[in-house]
XYZ file of C-alpha atoms in Angstrom:
468
model
C 150.783 100.868 91.550
C 148.429 99.890 94.384
C 145.649 102.141 93.054
C 145.147 99.823 90.067
C 143.781 97.215 92.478
C 140.832 99.459 93.309
C 139.564 99.641 89.726
C 136.570 97.545 88.743
C 137.154 94.124 87.256
C 135.728 95.306 83.921
C 138.128 98.269 83.836
C 141.041 95.990 84.641
C 140.186 93.460 81.948
C 139.779 96.282 79.414
C 143.229 97.544 80.365
C 144.633 94.041 79.843
C 142.986 93.828 76.403
C 144.219 97.270 75.306
C 147.696 96.498 76.666
C 147.702 99.567 78.916
C 148.135 97.273 81.923
C 149.811 93.897 82.153
C 148.395 91.005 84.204
C 151.927 90.695 85.598
C 151.936 94.324 86.817
C 148.543 93.770 88.377
C 149.606 90.574 90.114
C 152.777 92.195 91.425
C 150.739 95.038 92.927
C 148.311 92.532 94.428
C 151.099 90.493 96.005
C 152.583 93.655 97.520
C 149.250 94.664 99.030
C 148.675 91.182 100.425
C 152.147 90.990 101.950
C 151.588 94.349 103.650
C 148.044 93.573 104.817
C 147.728 89.872 105.415
C 149.635 89.620 108.711
C 146.883 91.776 110.222
C 143.866 90.753 108.100
C 144.195 86.946 108.081
C 142.001 86.383 105.022
C 143.925 83.868 102.945
C 144.688 80.154 102.828
C 146.885 78.494 100.180
C 148.193 81.811 98.859
C 150.568 80.961 95.992
C 152.307 84.096 94.693
C 154.916 82.346 92.527
C 152.385 80.158 90.708
C 150.081 83.149 90.326
C 152.859 85.236 88.774
C 153.596 82.407 86.340
C 149.910 82.322 85.348
C 149.910 86.109 84.975
C 152.930 85.873 82.638
C 151.096 83.285 80.535
C 148.016 85.547 80.386
C 150.210 88.505 79.396
C 151.624 86.483 76.498
C 148.124 85.570 75.312
C 147.011 89.216 75.382
C 150.141 90.283 73.508
C 149.317 87.672 70.868
C 145.676 88.822 70.744
C 144.392 85.439 71.923
C 143.039 85.711 75.492
C 141.897 82.410 76.952
C 138.473 83.653 78.044
C 136.530 86.590 79.460
C 138.426 86.492 82.781
C 141.911 85.851 81.414
C 144.550 87.058 83.846
C 142.040 88.337 86.414
C 142.799 87.319 90.020
C 139.967 85.680 91.984
C 139.754 84.137 95.441
C 137.528 81.184 96.282
C 136.396 80.035 99.690
C 138.359 77.171 101.230
C 135.278 74.895 101.061
C 135.316 75.065 97.232
C 137.582 72.305 95.922
C 140.667 72.932 93.820
C 142.239 69.803 92.365
C 145.353 68.886 94.327
C 144.593 71.242 97.250
C 143.237 69.960 100.584
C 139.767 71.036 101.718
C 140.165 71.097 105.517
C 136.698 72.663 106.039
C 138.163 75.147 108.476
C 138.923 72.548 111.127
C 142.098 70.982 112.482
C 140.188 67.727 112.959
C 140.235 66.724 109.285
C 143.306 65.179 107.663
C 144.449 67.361 104.728
C 143.707 65.128 101.723
C 144.193 66.761 98.290
C 140.958 67.190 96.324
C 140.609 64.769 93.425
C 138.939 67.286 91.098
C 137.991 70.921 90.709
C 134.568 71.884 92.027
C 132.165 73.278 89.386
C 133.004 76.881 90.286
C 136.739 76.246 90.115
C 136.409 74.467 86.781
C 134.416 77.321 85.219
C 136.859 79.967 86.469
C 139.791 77.983 85.141
C 138.104 77.600 81.739
C 137.696 81.365 81.492
C 141.297 82.164 82.415
C 140.877 83.475 85.949
C 143.878 83.243 88.256
C 142.818 81.649 91.541
C 145.721 83.078 93.517
C 144.435 82.004 96.949
C 141.617 80.407 98.853
C 139.925 82.286 101.690
C 139.503 81.190 105.283
C 136.382 79.928 107.009
C 135.438 78.615 110.476
C 135.147 74.951 111.454
C 132.782 73.118 109.085
C 131.632 76.522 107.779
C 129.191 76.695 110.678
C 129.972 80.059 112.276
C 129.352 83.645 111.275
C 132.890 84.428 112.306
C 136.511 84.340 111.221
C 137.345 82.032 114.149
C 138.771 78.624 113.191
C 140.730 75.778 114.751
C 142.718 75.422 111.513
C 143.032 78.855 109.902
C 144.436 82.093 111.217
C 141.866 84.491 112.679
C 140.281 86.619 109.953
C 139.620 90.214 110.994
C 137.431 93.020 109.673
C 139.599 95.509 107.725
C 137.311 98.385 108.749
C 138.360 97.823 112.363
C 140.807 95.036 113.143
C 139.365 94.385 116.587
C 136.033 93.454 114.958
C 134.672 90.345 113.246
C 134.193 90.125 109.457
C 131.334 87.674 109.946
C 131.169 84.325 108.198
C 131.289 81.690 107.277
C 132.777 83.340 104.155
C 134.971 85.275 106.547
C 138.201 85.386 104.588
C 136.380 86.332 101.385
C 134.809 89.311 103.155
C 138.112 90.375 104.699
C 139.924 90.031 101.369
C 137.265 91.983 99.495
C 137.164 94.853 101.970
C 140.972 94.978 102.204
C 141.274 95.377 98.427
C 142.754 92.033 97.407
C 141.294 92.673 93.957
C 137.547 92.948 93.258
C 136.520 89.301 92.738
C 135.808 86.880 95.603
C 133.457 83.900 95.893
C 131.854 82.510 99.034
C 129.182 79.981 99.966
C 125.911 80.523 101.812
C 123.509 78.128 103.552
C 122.025 80.499 106.121
C 123.583 83.851 105.270
C 127.280 83.029 104.888
C 127.738 85.322 101.855
C 125.325 88.105 102.848
C 126.195 88.361 106.552
C 129.940 88.966 106.098
C 129.275 91.154 103.053
C 127.013 93.290 105.228
C 129.582 93.622 108.006
C 132.358 94.568 105.551
C 130.544 96.830 103.069
C 130.627 94.446 100.098
C 127.947 93.463 97.635
C 127.195 89.803 98.348
C 124.770 87.766 96.239
C 123.007 84.501 97.102
C 121.300 83.185 93.954
C 118.179 81.102 93.588
C 119.052 77.568 94.662
C 120.731 75.820 91.756
C 121.515 78.921 89.698
C 125.248 78.450 90.363
C 126.117 74.726 90.250
C 127.988 73.510 93.338
C 129.400 70.262 94.671
C 128.619 69.124 97.309
C 125.034 70.375 97.304
C 122.568 70.431 100.185
C 119.243 72.009 101.119
C 119.663 75.767 100.906
C 123.384 75.696 100.059
C 124.485 78.217 97.429
C 127.621 79.941 96.239
C 127.888 83.543 95.173
C 130.136 86.524 94.487
C 131.347 88.983 97.128
C 132.614 92.167 95.488
C 133.067 95.904 96.094
C 130.553 96.781 93.348
C 127.458 95.260 91.781
C 129.124 95.321 88.347
C 132.011 93.172 89.613
C 129.584 90.470 90.716
C 127.659 90.737 87.438
C 130.883 90.115 85.534
C 131.362 86.791 87.345
C 127.843 85.438 86.914
C 128.047 84.217 83.273
C 131.053 82.107 84.259
C 129.681 80.802 87.560
C 126.252 79.864 86.203
C 127.388 77.627 83.367
C 126.054 74.084 83.840
C 127.746 71.202 85.623
C 126.162 67.748 85.853
C 127.480 67.163 89.386
C 124.848 69.421 90.973
C 121.574 67.488 90.967
C 119.781 70.579 92.335
C 120.949 72.815 89.471
C 118.431 74.851 87.516
C 118.236 74.452 83.739
C 120.842 76.793 82.328
C 119.671 79.926 80.576
C 121.653 83.012 79.600
C 120.800 86.068 81.692
C 121.748 89.690 81.137
C 123.511 90.165 84.463
C 124.683 93.641 83.466
C 121.197 94.922 82.649
C 120.456 98.600 83.453
C 119.417 99.802 86.886
C 115.797 99.043 87.716
C 113.011 101.578 87.304
C 111.205 101.139 90.630
C 108.168 103.316 89.844
C 105.026 101.405 90.814
C 106.956 98.592 92.471
C 105.389 97.329 95.694
C 108.224 96.772 98.168
C 107.784 95.075 101.524
C 109.870 96.451 104.387
C 110.646 93.796 107.015
C 112.260 95.258 110.124
C 111.221 92.452 112.500
C 112.704 89.031 111.726
C 110.182 87.245 113.939
C 112.772 85.839 116.358
C 116.466 86.045 117.081
C 118.373 89.204 117.876
C 116.402 92.403 117.507
C 117.884 94.758 114.921
C 119.873 97.510 116.589
C 118.652 101.118 116.218
C 121.473 102.142 113.850
C 120.710 99.171 111.607
C 116.995 99.961 111.554
C 117.640 103.635 110.767
C 119.966 102.815 107.872
C 117.522 100.314 106.349
C 114.598 102.721 106.765
C 116.622 105.421 105.014
C 117.342 103.017 102.159
C 113.641 102.183 101.856
C 112.863 105.907 101.801
C 115.250 106.265 98.864
C 113.304 103.626 96.949
C 110.112 105.511 97.794
C 111.589 108.789 96.540
C 112.123 107.084 93.184
C 108.529 105.928 92.906
C 108.234 102.636 94.803
C 105.431 101.916 97.257
C 106.835 100.808 100.625
C 104.596 98.640 102.799
C 105.365 97.125 106.233
C 105.789 93.355 106.047
C 105.367 90.785 108.800
C 108.135 88.265 109.557
C 108.418 85.006 107.627
C 110.355 83.209 110.394
C 109.197 81.868 113.753
C 110.989 80.582 116.829
C 109.789 77.061 116.026
C 111.294 77.248 112.541
C 114.680 78.518 113.696
C 114.943 76.052 116.586
C 113.874 73.178 114.342
C 116.567 74.012 111.834
C 119.073 74.256 114.677
C 118.424 70.744 115.970
C 118.410 69.260 112.457
C 121.769 70.859 111.692
C 123.217 69.819 115.070
C 122.325 66.184 114.306
C 123.702 66.394 110.776
C 127.038 67.796 111.877
C 127.337 65.421 114.818
C 126.943 62.663 112.251
C 130.011 64.058 110.489
C 131.991 64.259 113.744
C 131.103 61.096 115.615
C 133.275 58.926 113.375
C 136.366 60.897 114.342
C 138.663 59.593 117.055
C 138.344 61.341 120.433
C 141.737 62.957 119.807
C 140.566 64.352 116.473
C 137.273 65.584 117.931
C 139.219 67.437 120.598
C 140.797 69.513 117.816
C 137.435 70.958 116.716
C 136.704 74.482 117.859
C 135.034 73.960 121.271
C 132.072 76.188 120.386
C 131.278 74.040 117.334
C 131.834 70.763 119.157
C 129.582 71.841 122.042
C 126.920 72.921 119.554
C 127.012 69.712 117.512
C 127.139 67.324 120.498
C 123.566 68.251 121.371
C 122.614 66.523 118.130
C 123.779 63.193 119.571
C 120.902 63.116 122.054
C 118.232 64.490 119.719
C 115.407 62.068 119.053
C 114.793 60.947 115.466
C 111.353 62.536 115.678
C 112.800 65.895 116.764
C 115.311 65.818 113.907
C 112.593 64.946 111.376
C 110.398 67.722 112.742
C 113.368 70.081 112.439
C 113.837 69.176 108.796
C 110.118 69.816 108.274
C 110.686 73.398 109.405
C 112.681 74.017 106.214
C 109.437 73.356 104.325
C 107.553 75.652 106.669
C 110.003 78.400 105.677
C 109.453 77.629 102.010
C 105.743 78.190 102.518
C 105.992 81.480 104.423
C 108.591 82.953 102.076
C 106.459 82.079 99.047
C 103.399 83.591 100.751
C 105.246 86.857 101.359
C 105.602 87.397 97.625
C 101.861 87.128 97.164
C 101.688 90.531 98.878
C 104.711 92.390 97.458
C 107.063 92.374 94.476
C 110.328 92.739 96.396
C 111.412 92.677 100.050
C 113.896 94.914 101.879
C 115.286 94.108 105.329
C 118.429 94.332 107.404
C 121.087 91.744 106.681
C 122.665 91.719 110.133
C 120.849 92.661 113.335
C 124.040 93.978 114.962
C 126.557 96.620 113.916
C 129.593 94.593 114.979
C 131.131 92.186 117.514
C 134.659 91.188 118.595
C 136.967 89.413 116.161
C 137.599 86.467 118.494
C 133.915 85.724 119.134
C 132.379 82.697 117.454
C 129.122 84.540 116.740
C 127.332 87.751 117.723
C 125.976 85.987 120.846
C 129.180 83.950 121.408
C 126.895 81.317 122.923
C 126.628 77.799 121.410
C 123.216 77.429 123.049
C 122.002 80.399 120.954
C 123.933 79.875 117.726
C 121.584 81.247 115.064
C 120.040 84.328 116.656
C 121.794 86.500 114.062
C 120.638 84.695 110.885
C 116.897 85.304 111.242
C 116.812 87.875 108.418
C 118.854 85.726 106.016
C 118.192 82.002 106.511
C 114.520 81.935 105.388
C 115.564 82.833 101.831
C 117.997 79.902 101.704
C 115.211 77.492 102.615
C 112.702 79.313 100.376
C 115.283 79.368 97.562
C 114.778 83.058 96.692
C 117.658 85.190 95.348
C 118.912 87.798 97.820
C 121.797 90.192 98.228
C 123.504 92.412 100.741
C 124.469 95.925 99.664
C 125.951 98.628 101.859
C 123.384 101.219 102.948
C 125.429 103.271 105.391
C 127.762 103.253 108.348
C 127.368 103.214 112.107
C 128.601 106.024 114.339
C 131.643 103.813 114.979
C 132.381 103.652 111.244
C 131.248 100.067 110.621
C 129.309 99.149 107.446
C 125.592 98.312 107.557
C 123.982 96.010 104.980
C 120.613 96.238 103.232
C 119.090 92.945 102.072
C 117.158 92.911 98.793
C 115.108 89.764 98.124
C 113.189 88.873 94.959
C 110.904 85.943 94.081
C 112.438 82.614 93.095
C 114.326 82.674 89.795
C 114.214 86.495 89.552
C 117.948 86.758 90.155
C 118.429 89.461 87.549
C 115.888 91.643 89.352
C 118.075 91.618 92.476
C 121.000 92.862 90.399
C 118.914 95.573 88.720
C 117.562 96.817 92.063
C 120.982 96.688 93.706
C 122.478 98.600 90.778
C 119.794 101.273 91.142
C 120.425 101.633 94.862
C 124.180 101.718 94.323
C 123.766 104.593 91.849
C 121.587 106.536 94.294
C 123.963 105.848 97.170
C 127.159 106.580 95.290
C 130.466 104.700 95.486
C 132.204 103.817 98.741
C 135.272 106.058 98.733
C 136.919 105.123 102.022
C 137.719 101.409 101.755
C 140.304 100.422 104.385
C 143.800 99.879 102.971
C 147.088 98.661 104.434
C 149.331 99.227 101.408
C 153.127 99.054 101.786
C 153.601 102.831 101.959
C 150.894 103.172 104.605
C 152.126 100.160 106.556
C 155.652 101.601 106.706
C 154.529 105.043 107.901
């Protein structure tokens, strides 16, 4: 039965509705795959198979009666640990925080529950969600299913690992500097960061978004009507409007597409990454788009300013902890944040100002082109137990130079697989559109996915394989 888990979410829900597949059968297959895979993958937190089976039985009864609860009834979904579920602790990936049960569902959780989704587990993340890694002082180490010695990226590490390992098609992460797109790129998933405020979240912060991480564009599109419904708790939320998330693939003829291969600072994109992104751009050109080289939108001053502002912010969260509690924080994160204690107020304010500098340069870029293509990740891979691609707390954000400007500029952006390295690791293409043109990202990603074809070799550790 494990092959049913590799169907699209739409196909699965259709099978539920036509009674050719039961939500209980699906959940049983999912539990079997997780039990075979999870000891090696390390993607999940708060996995509750018994409760999930009970919810699947209730969904089955509703389908049999012809009264499904909503458009996602009986469909398993994971959510990142940072997204609150009423009654579940939100440890923020760190052993330093006492596990206090959340008082209420976050907006995303509430919308999924309303539509009948089964949130069978949360997914792991690093301390305070501030690493592009599966390394955490609280959670097990999340690994990349494509190669278990390698890192899935982060901070939506567990979501990426779960998606690539086939724990169903629907997973949701959060992203403030690339935390959906970076791990999606390193694991072959489609990962979408919306325009700021398109998906209501709580808590909200400058640049912070949530978005789907799925094997296919259509899986993410299926989630968007649920995730984008309004919630008063997000004061940065956009006015709600219905969007056709499943619109046809884009016709790119006449589209002026900027190709950004230099991020302006940070790690230089490796040759295999550059080649894969150039090949993707050539595919757009073959279908009628005009490809033009585009200068970077990020500078060293911008990235370093953001770094010091974030160090100060997170030190403010940590300094109230007892010394014993602070000692439980992942040393890399503690070392990074402690530099914020000695930062001058002027330096912190100037750092915050760099977020506005990024808003200006990202807006200016779209005065020249309609859409932007770039790498997602500068590197092909790095070890699973590293905190970041540099593994150096003095150089913590060298790998986010292609992704973080669009968080501060508030543009919608995605990662979609555009090939594999010689070592067999996925490589991500970033597609960025102007603010509020979220549907355009989906239409362009759907077009590229059709040209590329499906990924047929997802890594699997099913029971039969695991026993061989």
